[in-house]
Amino acid sequence: MERKVSKICLASEPSVIHFLQVSWEKTLGSGFVITLTDGHSAWTGTVSASEISQEADDMAMEKEKYVDELRKALVSGAGPVDTYKFNFLKESGHFSFEKCLKDVSFRLGSFNLEKVASPAEVIRELICYCLDTVTEHQAKNEHLQKENERLLRDWKDAQGRFEKCVSAKETLETDLYERFILVLNEKKTKIRNLHKLLNEVQELEKNTEHDR
Amino acid sequence: MERKVSKICLASEPSVIHFLQVSWEKTLGSGFVITLTDGHSAWTGTVSASEISQEADDMAMEKEKYVDELRKALVSGAGPVDTYKFNFLKESGHFSFEKCLKDVSFRLGSFNLEKVASPAEVIRELICYCLDTVTEHQAKNEHLQKENERLLRDWKDAQGRFEKCVSAKETLETDLYERFILVLNEKKTKIRNLHKLLNEVQELEKNTEHDR
Amino acid sequence: CPSTKQHFACEYDCYGDSYFVDTDLSQLKEVFSGIKNSS
């Protein structure tokens, strides 16, 4: 079961923060349970898939699109704070909400909520859920933090190996050239000596030829 | 101001989860405000630094150590679940807690709490704090997640550069040796030719010598 | 013995690389490895 708790302000009591809890199975469009509390009383209601479809039809909106609007209004609280306006009549339990665009607002949906006989239990359950979510996120944070530290170590290690490899490559190149120069120059010396010898012998040969 | 909300069970009502909120300025030892609620009513009390010192003296415990015990019992909830036992008399507002070791438990402290006139406000404030903490952790999570992805990219990048460098170094070595061998064998051919020529000339010289 | 020494001196340079016989990868590597510290 997925669940989301968000803060809302009712048009009728703008100074009192209310908490809206929406919980649903697989998808929001397959129906959800909505709970409203002001920290003292609580009201709850179930919205079925067919009611959602009905609302979408009434607004001549594609069901997917309508569910998306519901999600933005009731779950993710997307957009600027005053994008959505919530009204709740505590006597009748009638809950409605509308989307406020620049200069026009239109009704997005309404449900009837029942007052909860023992609100303390609902409120405790809601606080427990919030605390469990905090604990869960904290654990995730610690895990990610450790993951980050490990990745940072791995990155530094790879970076270090790369830098070592670059300098090893430069050293190798210099070193091989130096060795090669030594060996090559030996050959050049040999060639110079042979050339010199050959010239001497040919000189000698010429003189001998001349003598003869 | 630092604050922590945790779930506790009172010895007198083990089946009802209560919420303990402890908030303090700089350090816990400099005094704190404690709030207890069962989701319906709320009680609160302030514990001063001197009361904490008094309690530490009464227990003949070093103040630092005592504050550490307080932190474990009231804030971090360290250790197994049943390490600490909480008692609260709703009539008198007397709150006490004890540490349970294997076969002995000793009283860790007690405070007098006042019943809050409008618990709804305290409860709303507590739920807001929990929701804000969830939001904060979520944001931190996303940041760490992004950091994670960036580090992973950087690591892959460094690893890729390292591997490229290793193969470049191997290629360089092979390439240099190939070139060296070509140049060197050129010289050796030259030496062989000069040597052959020299032998011929010396042979000739010998014959000429002989003729003469 | 001196004659062998003499023979090697004619055939090889001071790094052990032959003046006359073409070299190849393993030989050249061996010659290079014999050069203690090139610089």
Coordinates of C-alpha atoms in Angstrom, one line a residue, chain A residues 9-205:
Chain A
C9 CA -5.0 24.7 4.6
L10 CA -8.7 24.7 4.4
A11 CA -10.3 27.9 2.9
S12 CA -12.5 28.0 5.9
E13 CA -9.7 27.9 8.5
P14 CA -6.6 29.3 6.7
S15 CA -4.7 29.6 10.0
V16 CA -5.0 26.0 11.0
I17 CA -2.8 23.5 9.3
H18 CA -4.7 20.3 8.4
F19 CA -3.1 17.0 7.3
L20 CA -4.3 15.0 4.4
Q21 CA -3.4 11.4 4.2
V22 CA -4.1 9.5 1.0
S23 CA -3.4 5.8 0.8
W24 CA -4.0 3.5 -2.2
E25 CA -3.2 0.1 -3.4
K26 CA -1.5 -0.4 -6.8
T27 CA -2.5 2.9 -8.5
L28 CA -4.3 6.0 -7.4
G29 CA -6.8 5.5 -10.1
S30 CA -7.9 2.2 -8.7
G31 CA -9.4 4.0 -5.7
F32 CA -8.0 5.4 -2.5
V33 CA -8.7 6.2 1.2
I34 CA -8.5 9.8 2.2
T35 CA -8.1 10.9 5.8
L36 CA -8.2 14.5 7.0
T37 CA -7.2 15.6 10.5
D38 CA -6.5 18.9 12.3
G39 CA -4.6 17.2 15.1
H40 CA -7.7 16.8 17.2
S41 CA -10.5 15.4 15.1
A42 CA -10.3 13.2 12.0
W43 CA -12.5 12.4 9.1
T44 CA -12.0 9.6 6.5
G45 CA -13.6 8.4 3.3
T46 CA -13.0 5.9 0.6
V47 CA -13.1 6.9 -3.1
S48 CA -13.7 4.1 -5.5
A49 CA -12.4 3.6 -9.0
S50 CA -15.9 4.1 -10.4
E51 CA -16.3 7.4 -8.5
I52 CA -13.0 8.6 -10.0
S53 CA -14.1 7.6 -13.5
Q54 CA -17.4 9.4 -12.9
E55 CA -15.7 12.6 -11.8
A56 CA -13.4 12.4 -14.9
D57 CA -16.5 12.0 -17.1
D58 CA -18.3 14.9 -15.4
M59 CA -15.3 17.0 -16.2
A60 CA -15.0 15.6 -19.7
M61 CA -11.4 14.7 -18.9
E62 CA -9.5 11.6 -19.9
K63 CA -9.4 9.3 -16.8
E64 CA -5.5 9.1 -16.9
K65 CA -5.3 12.9 -17.0
Y66 CA -7.8 13.3 -14.2
V67 CA -5.9 10.8 -12.0
D68 CA -2.8 12.8 -12.7
E69 CA -4.5 16.0 -11.6
L70 CA -5.7 14.2 -8.5
R71 CA -2.1 13.1 -7.8
K72 CA -0.9 16.6 -8.1
A73 CA -3.6 18.0 -5.9
L74 CA -3.8 15.4 -3.2
V75 CA -0.4 13.6 -3.2
S76 CA 2.6 15.4 -4.6
G77 CA 1.3 18.9 -3.9
A78 CA 3.0 19.8 -7.2
G79 CA 3.2 23.4 -8.2
P80 CA 3.1 26.7 -6.2
V81 CA 1.4 26.5 -2.8
D82 CA -1.8 28.2 -3.7
T83 CA -2.4 26.1 -6.8
Y84 CA -5.1 24.1 -5.0
K85 CA -7.9 25.3 -2.7
F86 CA -9.4 22.9 -0.2
N87 CA -12.8 23.3 1.3
F88 CA -14.3 21.1 4.1
L89 CA -17.6 21.5 5.8
K90 CA -17.1 19.8 9.2
E91 CA -20.8 19.4 9.8
S92 CA -21.6 17.6 6.6
G93 CA -18.2 16.1 6.1
H94 CA -18.2 17.4 2.5
F95 CA -14.6 17.8 1.2
S96 CA -14.0 19.5 -2.1
F97 CA -10.9 20.9 -3.8
E98 CA -10.3 23.1 -6.9
K99 CA -7.4 24.0 -9.0
C100 CA -6.6 27.7 -9.2
L101 CA -5.0 29.0 -12.3
K102 CA -4.2 32.6 -12.9
D103 CA -7.6 34.1 -13.0
V104 CA -9.8 31.1 -13.0
S105 CA -10.3 28.1 -10.7
F106 CA -12.2 25.0 -11.4
R107 CA -13.6 22.3 -9.2
L108 CA -11.4 19.2 -9.3
G109 CA -13.4 16.9 -7.1
S110 CA -15.3 16.3 -4.0
F111 CA -15.9 13.5 -1.5
N112 CA -17.9 12.9 1.6
L113 CA -15.9 12.1 4.7
E114 CA -17.1 10.5 7.8
K115 CA -16.0 11.8 11.2
V116 CA -13.8 9.2 13.0
A117 CA -15.0 8.0 16.3
S118 CA -11.6 7.7 17.9
P119 CA -9.4 10.2 16.1
A120 CA -6.5 9.6 18.6
E121 CA -5.8 6.3 17.0
V122 CA -5.9 7.7 13.4
I123 CA -3.6 10.5 14.6
R124 CA -1.2 8.1 16.3
E125 CA -1.2 6.0 13.2
L126 CA -0.4 9.0 11.1
I127 CA 2.4 10.1 13.3
C128 CA 3.9 6.6 13.4
Y129 CA 3.8 6.6 9.6
C130 CA 5.7 9.9 9.5
L131 CA 8.2 8.7 12.0
D132 CA 8.7 5.4 10.2
T133 CA 9.2 7.4 6.9
V134 CA 11.8 9.6 8.7
T135 CA 13.6 6.5 9.9
E136 CA 13.5 4.9 6.5
H137 CA 14.9 8.0 4.8
Q138 CA 17.5 8.3 7.5
A139 CA 18.6 4.7 6.8
K140 CA 18.6 5.4 3.0
N141 CA 20.6 8.5 3.6
E142 CA 23.2 6.6 5.6
H143 CA 23.4 4.0 2.9
L144 CA 23.8 6.6 0.2
Q145 CA 26.4 8.4 2.3
K146 CA 28.4 5.2 2.6
E147 CA 27.9 4.5 -1.1
N148 CA 29.2 8.0 -1.8
E149 CA 32.2 7.6 0.4
R150 CA 32.9 4.2 -1.3
L151 CA 32.5 5.8 -4.8
L152 CA 34.7 8.7 -3.8
R153 CA 37.4 6.2 -2.7
D154 CA 37.0 4.2 -5.9
W155 CA 37.2 7.3 -8.0
K156 CA 40.3 8.6 -6.2
D157 CA 41.8 5.1 -6.6
A158 CA 41.1 5.0 -10.4
Q159 CA 42.3 8.6 -10.8
G160 CA 45.5 7.7 -8.9
R161 CA 46.0 4.6 -11.1
F162 CA 45.4 6.7 -14.2
E163 CA 47.9 9.3 -13.2
K164 CA 50.4 6.6 -12.3
C165 CA 49.9 5.0 -15.7
V166 CA 50.3 8.3 -17.5
S167 CA 53.7 8.9 -15.8
A168 CA 54.7 5.3 -16.3
K169 CA 54.0 5.6 -20.0
E170 CA 56.1 8.8 -20.2
T171 CA 58.9 7.1 -18.3
L172 CA 58.7 4.0 -20.5
E173 CA 58.9 6.1 -23.6
T174 CA 61.9 8.1 -22.4
D175 CA 63.6 5.0 -21.1
L176 CA 63.2 3.0 -24.3
Y177 CA 64.5 5.9 -26.4
E178 CA 67.5 6.3 -24.1
R179 CA 68.3 2.6 -24.3
F180 CA 67.7 2.5 -28.0
I181 CA 70.0 5.5 -28.5
L182 CA 72.8 3.7 -26.6
V183 CA 72.5 0.6 -28.7
L184 CA 72.0 2.4 -32.0
N185 CA 75.1 4.6 -31.4
E186 CA 77.1 1.5 -30.8
K187 CA 76.2 0.5 -34.4
K188 CA 77.0 3.9 -35.7
T189 CA 80.4 3.8 -34.1
K190 CA 80.9 0.5 -35.6
I191 CA 79.9 1.8 -39.0
R192 CA 82.2 4.8 -38.7
N193 CA 85.1 2.5 -37.7
L194 CA 84.4 0.2 -40.6
H195 CA 84.2 3.2 -43.0
K196 CA 87.5 4.5 -41.7
L197 CA 89.1 1.1 -42.0
L198 CA 87.8 0.6 -45.4
N199 CA 89.1 4.0 -46.5
E200 CA 92.5 3.2 -45.1
V201 CA 92.6 -0.2 -46.8
Q202 CA 91.4 1.4 -50.1
E203 CA 94.1 4.1 -49.7
L204 CA 96.7 1.4 -49.2
E205 CA 95.4 -0.5 -52.2

